[in-house]
CSV table of C-alpha atoms in Angstrom, one decimal:
chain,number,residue,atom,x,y,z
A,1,UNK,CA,270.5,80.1,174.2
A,2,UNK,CA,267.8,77.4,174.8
A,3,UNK,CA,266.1,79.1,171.7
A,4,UNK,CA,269.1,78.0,170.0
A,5,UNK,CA,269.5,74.3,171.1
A,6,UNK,CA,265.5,74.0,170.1
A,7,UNK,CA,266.1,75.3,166.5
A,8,UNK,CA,269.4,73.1,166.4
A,9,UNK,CA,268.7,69.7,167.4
A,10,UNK,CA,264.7,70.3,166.1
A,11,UNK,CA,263.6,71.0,162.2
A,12,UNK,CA,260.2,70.7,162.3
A,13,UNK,CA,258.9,69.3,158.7
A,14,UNK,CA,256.3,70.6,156.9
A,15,UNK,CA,253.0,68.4,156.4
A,16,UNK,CA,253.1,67.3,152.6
A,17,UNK,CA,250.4,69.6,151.7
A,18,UNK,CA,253.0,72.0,151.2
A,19,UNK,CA,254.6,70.2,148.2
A,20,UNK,CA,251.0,69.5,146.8
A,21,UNK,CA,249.7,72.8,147.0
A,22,UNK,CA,253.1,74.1,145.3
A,23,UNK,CA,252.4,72.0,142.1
A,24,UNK,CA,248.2,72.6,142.0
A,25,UNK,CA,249.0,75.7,141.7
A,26,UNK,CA,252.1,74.9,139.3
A,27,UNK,CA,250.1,73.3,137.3
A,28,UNK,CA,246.7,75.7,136.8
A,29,UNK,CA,249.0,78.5,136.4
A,30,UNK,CA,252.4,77.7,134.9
A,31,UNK,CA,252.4,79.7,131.4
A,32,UNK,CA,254.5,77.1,129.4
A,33,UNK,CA,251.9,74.8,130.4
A,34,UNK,CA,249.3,76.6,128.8
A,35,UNK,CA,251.1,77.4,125.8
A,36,UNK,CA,251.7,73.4,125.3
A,37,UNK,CA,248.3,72.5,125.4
A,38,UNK,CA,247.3,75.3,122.9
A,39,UNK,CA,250.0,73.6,121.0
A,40,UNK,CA,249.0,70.4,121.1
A,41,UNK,CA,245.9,70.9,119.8
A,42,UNK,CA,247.3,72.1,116.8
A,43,UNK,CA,249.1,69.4,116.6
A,44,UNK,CA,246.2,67.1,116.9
A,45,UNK,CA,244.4,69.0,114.5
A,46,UNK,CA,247.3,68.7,111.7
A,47,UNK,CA,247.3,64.6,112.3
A,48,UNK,CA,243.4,64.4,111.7
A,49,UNK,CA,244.1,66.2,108.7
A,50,UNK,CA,246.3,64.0,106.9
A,51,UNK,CA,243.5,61.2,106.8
A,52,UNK,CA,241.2,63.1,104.3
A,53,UNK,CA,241.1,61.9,101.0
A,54,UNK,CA,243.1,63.7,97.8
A,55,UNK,CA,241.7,66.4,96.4
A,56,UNK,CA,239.9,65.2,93.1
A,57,UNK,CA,241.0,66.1,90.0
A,58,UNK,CA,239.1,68.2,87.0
A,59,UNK,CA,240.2,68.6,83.7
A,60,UNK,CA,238.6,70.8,81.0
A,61,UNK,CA,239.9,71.4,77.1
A,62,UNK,CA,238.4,73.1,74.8
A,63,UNK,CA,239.2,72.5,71.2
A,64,UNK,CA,237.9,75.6,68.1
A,65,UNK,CA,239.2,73.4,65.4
A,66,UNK,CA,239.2,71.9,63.3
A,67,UNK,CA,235.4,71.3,65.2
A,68,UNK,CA,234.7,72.9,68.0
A,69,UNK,CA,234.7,70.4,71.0
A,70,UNK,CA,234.7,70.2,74.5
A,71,UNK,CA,236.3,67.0,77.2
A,72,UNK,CA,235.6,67.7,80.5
A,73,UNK,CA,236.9,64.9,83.4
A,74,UNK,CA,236.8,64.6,86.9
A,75,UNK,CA,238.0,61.5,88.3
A,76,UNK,CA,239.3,60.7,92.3
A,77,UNK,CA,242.0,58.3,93.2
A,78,UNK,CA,241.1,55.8,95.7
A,79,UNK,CA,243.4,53.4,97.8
A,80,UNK,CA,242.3,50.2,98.8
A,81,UNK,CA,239.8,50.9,102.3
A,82,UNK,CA,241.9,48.9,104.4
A,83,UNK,CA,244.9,51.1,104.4
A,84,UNK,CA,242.6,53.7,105.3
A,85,UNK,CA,241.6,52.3,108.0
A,86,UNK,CA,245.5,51.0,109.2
A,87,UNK,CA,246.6,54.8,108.9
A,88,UNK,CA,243.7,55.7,110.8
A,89,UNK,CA,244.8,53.7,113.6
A,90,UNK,CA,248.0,55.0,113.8
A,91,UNK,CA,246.8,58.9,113.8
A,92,UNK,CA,244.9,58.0,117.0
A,93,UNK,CA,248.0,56.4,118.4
A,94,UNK,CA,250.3,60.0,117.5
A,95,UNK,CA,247.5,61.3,119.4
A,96,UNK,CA,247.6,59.7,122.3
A,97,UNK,CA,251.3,60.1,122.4
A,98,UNK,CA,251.1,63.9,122.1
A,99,UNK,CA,248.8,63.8,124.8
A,100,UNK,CA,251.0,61.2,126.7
A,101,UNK,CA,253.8,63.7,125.8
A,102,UNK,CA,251.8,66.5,127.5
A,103,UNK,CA,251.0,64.9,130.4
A,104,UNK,CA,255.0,64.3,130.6
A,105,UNK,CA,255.8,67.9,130.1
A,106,UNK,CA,253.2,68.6,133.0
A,107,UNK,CA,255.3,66.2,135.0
A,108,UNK,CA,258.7,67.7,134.2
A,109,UNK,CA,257.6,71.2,135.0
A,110,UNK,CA,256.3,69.9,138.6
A,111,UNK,CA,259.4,68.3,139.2
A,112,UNK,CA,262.0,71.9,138.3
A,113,UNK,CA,259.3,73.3,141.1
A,114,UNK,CA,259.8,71.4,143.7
A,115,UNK,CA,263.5,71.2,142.6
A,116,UNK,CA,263.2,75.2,142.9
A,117,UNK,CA,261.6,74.9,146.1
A,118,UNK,CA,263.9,72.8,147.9
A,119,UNK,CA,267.1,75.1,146.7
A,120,UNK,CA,264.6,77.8,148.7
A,121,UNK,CA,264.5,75.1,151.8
A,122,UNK,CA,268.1,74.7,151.6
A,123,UNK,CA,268.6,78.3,151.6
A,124,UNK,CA,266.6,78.5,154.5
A,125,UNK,CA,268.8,75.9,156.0
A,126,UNK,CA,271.7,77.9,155.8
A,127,UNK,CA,270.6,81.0,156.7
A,128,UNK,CA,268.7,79.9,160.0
A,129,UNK,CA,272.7,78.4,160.8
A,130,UNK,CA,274.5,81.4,159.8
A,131,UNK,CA,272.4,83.7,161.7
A,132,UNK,CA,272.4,81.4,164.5
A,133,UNK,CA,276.1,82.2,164.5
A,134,UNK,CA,276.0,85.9,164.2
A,135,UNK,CA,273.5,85.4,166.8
A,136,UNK,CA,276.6,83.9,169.2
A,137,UNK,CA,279.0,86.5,168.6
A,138,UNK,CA,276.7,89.8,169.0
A,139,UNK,CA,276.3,88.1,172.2
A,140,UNK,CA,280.4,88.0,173.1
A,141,UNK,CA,280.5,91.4,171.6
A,142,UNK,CA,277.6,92.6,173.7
A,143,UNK,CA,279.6,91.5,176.9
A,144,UNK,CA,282.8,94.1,175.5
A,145,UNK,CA,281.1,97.1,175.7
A,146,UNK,CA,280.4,96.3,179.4
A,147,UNK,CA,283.3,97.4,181.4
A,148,UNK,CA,283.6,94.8,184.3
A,149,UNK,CA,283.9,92.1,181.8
A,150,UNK,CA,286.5,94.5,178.9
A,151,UNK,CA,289.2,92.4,181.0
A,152,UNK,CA,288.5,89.3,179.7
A,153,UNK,CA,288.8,90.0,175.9
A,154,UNK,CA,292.2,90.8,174.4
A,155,UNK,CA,292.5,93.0,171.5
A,156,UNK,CA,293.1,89.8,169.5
A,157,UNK,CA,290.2,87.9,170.0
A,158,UNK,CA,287.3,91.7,170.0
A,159,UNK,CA,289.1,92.4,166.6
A,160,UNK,CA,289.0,89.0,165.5
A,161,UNK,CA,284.8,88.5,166.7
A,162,UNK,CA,284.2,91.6,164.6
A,163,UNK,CA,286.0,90.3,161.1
A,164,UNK,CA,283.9,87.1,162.0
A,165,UNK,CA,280.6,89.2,162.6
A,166,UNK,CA,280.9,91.1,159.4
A,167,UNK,CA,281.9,88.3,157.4
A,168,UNK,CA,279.0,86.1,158.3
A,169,UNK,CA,276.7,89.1,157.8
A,170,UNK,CA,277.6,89.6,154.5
A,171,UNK,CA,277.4,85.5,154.2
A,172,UNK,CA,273.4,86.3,155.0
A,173,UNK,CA,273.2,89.2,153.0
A,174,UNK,CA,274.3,87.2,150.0
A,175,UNK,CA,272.3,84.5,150.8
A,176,UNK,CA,269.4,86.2,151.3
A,177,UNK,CA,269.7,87.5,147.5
A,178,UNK,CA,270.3,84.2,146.8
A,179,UNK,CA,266.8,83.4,148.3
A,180,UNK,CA,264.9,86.0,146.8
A,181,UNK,CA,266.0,84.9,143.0
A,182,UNK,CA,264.8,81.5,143.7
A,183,UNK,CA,261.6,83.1,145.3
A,184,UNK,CA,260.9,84.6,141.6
A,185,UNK,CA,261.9,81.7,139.9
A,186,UNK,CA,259.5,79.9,141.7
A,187,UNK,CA,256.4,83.2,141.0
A,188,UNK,CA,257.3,83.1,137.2
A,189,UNK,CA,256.9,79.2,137.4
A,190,UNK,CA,253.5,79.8,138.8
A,191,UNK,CA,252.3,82.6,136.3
A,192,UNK,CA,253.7,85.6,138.1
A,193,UNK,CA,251.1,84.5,140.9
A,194,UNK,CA,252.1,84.4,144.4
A,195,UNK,CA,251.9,81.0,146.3
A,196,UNK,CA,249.1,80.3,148.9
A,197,UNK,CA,249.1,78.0,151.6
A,198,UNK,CA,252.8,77.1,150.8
A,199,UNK,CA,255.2,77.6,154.0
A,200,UNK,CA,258.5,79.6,151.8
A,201,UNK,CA,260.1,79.5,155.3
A,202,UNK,CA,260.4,75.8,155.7
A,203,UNK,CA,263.2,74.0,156.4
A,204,UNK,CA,262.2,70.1,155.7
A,205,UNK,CA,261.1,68.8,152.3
A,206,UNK,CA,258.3,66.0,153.5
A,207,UNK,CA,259.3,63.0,152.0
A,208,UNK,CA,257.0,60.0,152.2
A,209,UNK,CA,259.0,56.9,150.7
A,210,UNK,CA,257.2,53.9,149.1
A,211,UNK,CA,258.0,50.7,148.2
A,212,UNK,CA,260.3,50.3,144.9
A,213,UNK,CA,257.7,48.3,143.3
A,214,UNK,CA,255.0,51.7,143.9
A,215,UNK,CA,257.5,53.6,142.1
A,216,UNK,CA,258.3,50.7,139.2
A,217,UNK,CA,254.3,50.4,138.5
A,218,UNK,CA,254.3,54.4,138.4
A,219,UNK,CA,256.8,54.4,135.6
A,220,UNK,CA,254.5,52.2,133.6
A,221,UNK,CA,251.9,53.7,133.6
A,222,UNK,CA,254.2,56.9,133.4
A,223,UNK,CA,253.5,59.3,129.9
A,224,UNK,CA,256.5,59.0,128.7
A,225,UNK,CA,256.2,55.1,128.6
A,226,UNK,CA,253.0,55.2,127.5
A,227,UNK,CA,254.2,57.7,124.7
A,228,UNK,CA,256.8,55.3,123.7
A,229,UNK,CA,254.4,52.6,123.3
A,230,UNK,CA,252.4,54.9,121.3
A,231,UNK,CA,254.2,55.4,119.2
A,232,UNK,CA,255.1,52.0,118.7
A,233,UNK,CA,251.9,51.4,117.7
A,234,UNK,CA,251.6,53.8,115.3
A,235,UNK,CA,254.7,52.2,113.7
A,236,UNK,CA,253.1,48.6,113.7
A,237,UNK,CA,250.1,50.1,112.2
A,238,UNK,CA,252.0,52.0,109.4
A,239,UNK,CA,253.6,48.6,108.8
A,240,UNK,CA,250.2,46.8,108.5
A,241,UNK,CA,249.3,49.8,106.0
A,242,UNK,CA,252.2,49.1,104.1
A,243,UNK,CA,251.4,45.5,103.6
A,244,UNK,CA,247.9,46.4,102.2
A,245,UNK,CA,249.1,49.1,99.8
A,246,UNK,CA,249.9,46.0,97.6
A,247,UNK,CA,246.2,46.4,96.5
A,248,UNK,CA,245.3,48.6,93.6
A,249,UNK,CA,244.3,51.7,93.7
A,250,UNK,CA,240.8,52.3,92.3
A,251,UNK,CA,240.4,55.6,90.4
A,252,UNK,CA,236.9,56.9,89.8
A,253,UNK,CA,235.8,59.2,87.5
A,254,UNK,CA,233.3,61.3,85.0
A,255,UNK,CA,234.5,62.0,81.1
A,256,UNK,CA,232.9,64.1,79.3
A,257,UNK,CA,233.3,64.6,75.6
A,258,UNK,CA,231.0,66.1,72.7
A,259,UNK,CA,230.4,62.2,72.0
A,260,UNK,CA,229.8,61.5,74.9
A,261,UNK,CA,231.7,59.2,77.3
A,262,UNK,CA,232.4,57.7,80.6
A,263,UNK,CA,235.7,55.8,81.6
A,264,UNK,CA,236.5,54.1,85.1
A,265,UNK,CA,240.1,53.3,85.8
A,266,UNK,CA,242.5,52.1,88.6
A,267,UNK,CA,246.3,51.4,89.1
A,268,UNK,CA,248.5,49.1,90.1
A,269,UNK,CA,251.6,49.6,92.3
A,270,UNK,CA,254.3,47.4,90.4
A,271,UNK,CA,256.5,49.4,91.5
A,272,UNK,CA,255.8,52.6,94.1
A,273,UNK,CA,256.3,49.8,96.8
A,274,UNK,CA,258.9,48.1,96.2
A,275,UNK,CA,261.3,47.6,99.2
A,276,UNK,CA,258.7,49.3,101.6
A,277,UNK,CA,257.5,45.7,102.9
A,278,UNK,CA,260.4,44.7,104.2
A,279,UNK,CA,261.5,48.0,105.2
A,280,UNK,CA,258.7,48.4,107.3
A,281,UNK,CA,259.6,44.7,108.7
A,282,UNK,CA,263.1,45.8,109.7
A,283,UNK,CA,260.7,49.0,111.2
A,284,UNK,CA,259.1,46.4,113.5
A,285,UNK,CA,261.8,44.8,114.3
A,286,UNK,CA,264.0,47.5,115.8
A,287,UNK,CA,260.2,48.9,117.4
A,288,UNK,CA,260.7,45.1,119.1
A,289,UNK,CA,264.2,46.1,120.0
A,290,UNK,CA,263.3,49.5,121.0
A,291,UNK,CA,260.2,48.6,123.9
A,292,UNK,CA,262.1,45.8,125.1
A,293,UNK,CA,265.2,48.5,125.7
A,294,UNK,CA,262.9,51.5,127.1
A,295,UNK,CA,260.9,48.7,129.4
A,296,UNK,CA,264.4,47.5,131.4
A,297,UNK,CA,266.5,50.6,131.0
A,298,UNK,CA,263.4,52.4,132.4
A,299,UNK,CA,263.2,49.7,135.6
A,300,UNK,CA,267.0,49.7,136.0
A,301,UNK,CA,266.5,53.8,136.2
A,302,UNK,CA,264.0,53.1,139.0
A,303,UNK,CA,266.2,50.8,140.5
A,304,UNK,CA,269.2,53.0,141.2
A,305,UNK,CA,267.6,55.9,142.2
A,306,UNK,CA,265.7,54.1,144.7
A,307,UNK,CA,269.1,52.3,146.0
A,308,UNK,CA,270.6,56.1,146.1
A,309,UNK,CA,267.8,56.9,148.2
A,310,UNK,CA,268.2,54.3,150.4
A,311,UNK,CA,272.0,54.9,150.7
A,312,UNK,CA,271.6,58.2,151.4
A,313,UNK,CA,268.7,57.7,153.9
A,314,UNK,CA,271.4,55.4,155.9
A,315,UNK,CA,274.5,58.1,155.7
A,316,UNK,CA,272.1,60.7,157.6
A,317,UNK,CA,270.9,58.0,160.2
A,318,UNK,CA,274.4,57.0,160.9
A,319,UNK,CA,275.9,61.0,160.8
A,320,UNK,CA,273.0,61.9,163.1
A,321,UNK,CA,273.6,59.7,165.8
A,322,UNK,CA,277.2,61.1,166.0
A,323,UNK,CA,275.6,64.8,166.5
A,324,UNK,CA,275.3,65.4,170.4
A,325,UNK,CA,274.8,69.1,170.5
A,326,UNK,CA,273.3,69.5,174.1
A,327,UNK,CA,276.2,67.6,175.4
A,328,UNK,CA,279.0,69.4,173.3
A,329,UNK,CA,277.3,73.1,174.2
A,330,UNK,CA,277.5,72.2,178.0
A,331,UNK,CA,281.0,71.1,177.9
A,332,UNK,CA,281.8,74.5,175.8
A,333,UNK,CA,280.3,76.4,177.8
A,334,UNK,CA,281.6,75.1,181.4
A,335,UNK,CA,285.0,75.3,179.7
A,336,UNK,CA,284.6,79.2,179.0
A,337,UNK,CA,283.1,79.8,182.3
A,338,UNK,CA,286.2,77.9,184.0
A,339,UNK,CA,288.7,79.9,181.7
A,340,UNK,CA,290.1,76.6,180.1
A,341,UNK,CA,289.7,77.4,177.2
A,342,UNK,CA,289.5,81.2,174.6
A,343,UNK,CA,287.0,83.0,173.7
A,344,UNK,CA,288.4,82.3,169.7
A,345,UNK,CA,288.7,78.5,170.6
A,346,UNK,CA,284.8,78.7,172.0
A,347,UNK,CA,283.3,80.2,168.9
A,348,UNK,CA,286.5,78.1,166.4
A,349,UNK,CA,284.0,74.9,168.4
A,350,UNK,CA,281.1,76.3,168.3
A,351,UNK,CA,281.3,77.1,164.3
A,352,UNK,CA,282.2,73.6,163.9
A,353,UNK,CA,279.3,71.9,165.6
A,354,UNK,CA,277.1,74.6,163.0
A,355,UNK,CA,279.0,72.7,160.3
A,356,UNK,CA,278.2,69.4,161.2
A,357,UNK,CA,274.7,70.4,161.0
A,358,UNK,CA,275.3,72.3,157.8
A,359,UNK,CA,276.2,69.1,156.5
A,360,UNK,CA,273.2,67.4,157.6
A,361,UNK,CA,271.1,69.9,156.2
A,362,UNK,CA,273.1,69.3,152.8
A,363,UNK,CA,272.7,65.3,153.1
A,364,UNK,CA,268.8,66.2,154.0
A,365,UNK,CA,268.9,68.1,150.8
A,366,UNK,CA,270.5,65.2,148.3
A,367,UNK,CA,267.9,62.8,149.3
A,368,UNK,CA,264.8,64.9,148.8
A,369,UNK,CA,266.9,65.6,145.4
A,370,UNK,CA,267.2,62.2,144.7
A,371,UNK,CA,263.6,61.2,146.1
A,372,UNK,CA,262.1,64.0,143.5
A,373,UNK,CA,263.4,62.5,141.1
A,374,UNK,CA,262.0,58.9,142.0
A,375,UNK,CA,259.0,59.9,142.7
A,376,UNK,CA,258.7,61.9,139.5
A,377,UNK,CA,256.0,59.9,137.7
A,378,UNK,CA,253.8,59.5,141.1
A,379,UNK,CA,250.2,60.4,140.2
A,380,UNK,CA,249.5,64.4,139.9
A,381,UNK,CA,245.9,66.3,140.3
């Protein structure tokens, strides 16, 4: 029974190298992973590829009569070079928020892990409390089979222990099913590779809070805000391009004809751009609107989950101090010794105190939820 008051009033948390050797190896092995960055050098491929020039064009007519003759031309339409250079600018911001998106895909899978792996803690949780139980009344039902002490079980309460005993065994059978899916959610995250030095039998998550304003300056210089940004840019820059494709164009080119001749041209955009100045103003604009939006909605995000954290942190100090479980199991178990009290009311008591810890366990379980979550954009290896 002493075992039991230890593994009651004690959980024992991991050391946080638990949680970072999880999502090392998330992140070397995770297949999706490795699919995105295949994919996202396509990607960066197919937006290098949109700055090459346009195909020249050739032209060739042959004429039998009335005198044979040939034309040949070749010519090449150029934009003005400081659009060039505009749209050039904004590929390499697409870039860089492909890779800013990766790195936030990275990120997300990390976070489902360690989402994954505290269901597994929980589950651990419950079964170390419903085994703890079982544990309880294999001991009453021990003390039946002996028969100096038959006398002091009525049919009532041995029939009623043994409903309870199967019942709660079944509870851990289930359970333990229930473990063992999450167990191979958690394999096929990491590649169908088993974990190392990662304790599957914990029952803590290690949670290390921080200042707010640690987690605030992680979310900007988080990928997805940088990605945001990013993208902005690219949009400011394919505004500035706009504004420059009021140039002409300059078309170079080589005619050839039986008399011989050569003819330069170029063109002027009267009217392929009309409107697109000031719709790339109202682009900027709402770009304005848009970073301004992401920048406070983002902090305000911050903001409440930390405050949930907090909250949370102060329900479980407060609900702890009103578990006394050495205190509670003496009385109990005086009061069976001394008759005052059933064998059904002891274990109806004793269930109840398992409860109260269940519940812990379950508030325990909402802040490392909640604190995952926070600390989602916290630097990764």
């Amino acid at each position: 029974m002493k075992k039991i008051l230890l593994s009651l009033s004690l959980m024992v948390a991991p050391v946080s190298m638990y949680a970072d050797a999880l999502s090392t190896q998330i992140l070397q092995n995770n297949e999706s992973l490795q699919a995105a960055k295949l994919s996202l050098k396509g990607d960066e491929l197919a937006l290098r590829t949109e700055g090459n020039l346009p195909d020249p064009e050739i032209e060739m007519e042959i004429m039998a009569l009335p005198e044979p003759s040939l034309e040949l031309t070749v010519s090449e339409t150029i934009e003005w070079p400081g659009v060039y250079q505009m749209r050039k600018k904004a590929r390499e911001c697409r870039i860089n928020a492909s890779q800013y998106l990766f790195e936030s895909k990275r990120m997300e899978v990390v976070k489902q892990a360690r989402l994954a792996y505290l269901d597994l803690i929980n589950l651990n949780c419950r079964l170390e409390r419903r085994r703890q139980l079982l544990q309880v009344l294999d001991s009453m039902l021990r003390k039946v089979v002996d028969v100096e002490m038959r006398a002091e079980f009525n049919v009532l309460e041995i029939s009623k222990m043994k409903i309870d005993a199967f019942d709660i065994a079944s509870d851990i059978s289930s359970m333990e099913i229930q473990r063992q899916v999450v167990l191979s959610d958690l394999v096929q995250m990491n590649g169908g590779k088993a974990f190392e030095n990662v304790d599957m039998n914990s029952t803590k998550y290690p949670i290390e809070k921080k200042a707010v304003e640690h987690y605030i300056s992680a979310y900007y210089n988080s990928p997805d805000y940088m990605a945001t940004l990013s993208g902005l840019q690219a949009d400011e820059f394919d505004v500035k391009a706009g504004k420059r494709s009021w140039w002409p164009n300059i078309t170079l080119g080589y005619k050839f004809t039986s008399d011989g001749d050569v003819r330069v041209g170029f063109s002027i955009p009267l009217f392929s751009n009309k409107g697109k100045v000031k719709a790339s103003r109202a682009i900027q604009q709402s770009n304005d609107f848009a970073k301004t939006y992401q920048s406070r909605k983002g902090v305000a995000d911050i903001r409440s989950r930390y405050d949930e954290v907090e909250r949370i942190s102060q329900s479980i100090e407060e609900y702890g101090k009103r578990l006394n479980y050495s205190e509670v199991k003496k009385y109990l178990d005086e009061a069976l010794a001394a008759k005052s009290i059933t064998i059904i009311d002891y274990l109806a008591e004793y269930q109840f105190i398992l409860n109260a810890f269940q519940k812990l366990d379950d508030m325990q379980s909402d802040l490392a939820a909640k604190y995952i979550e926070l600390s989602k954009y916290d630097s990764l290896d």
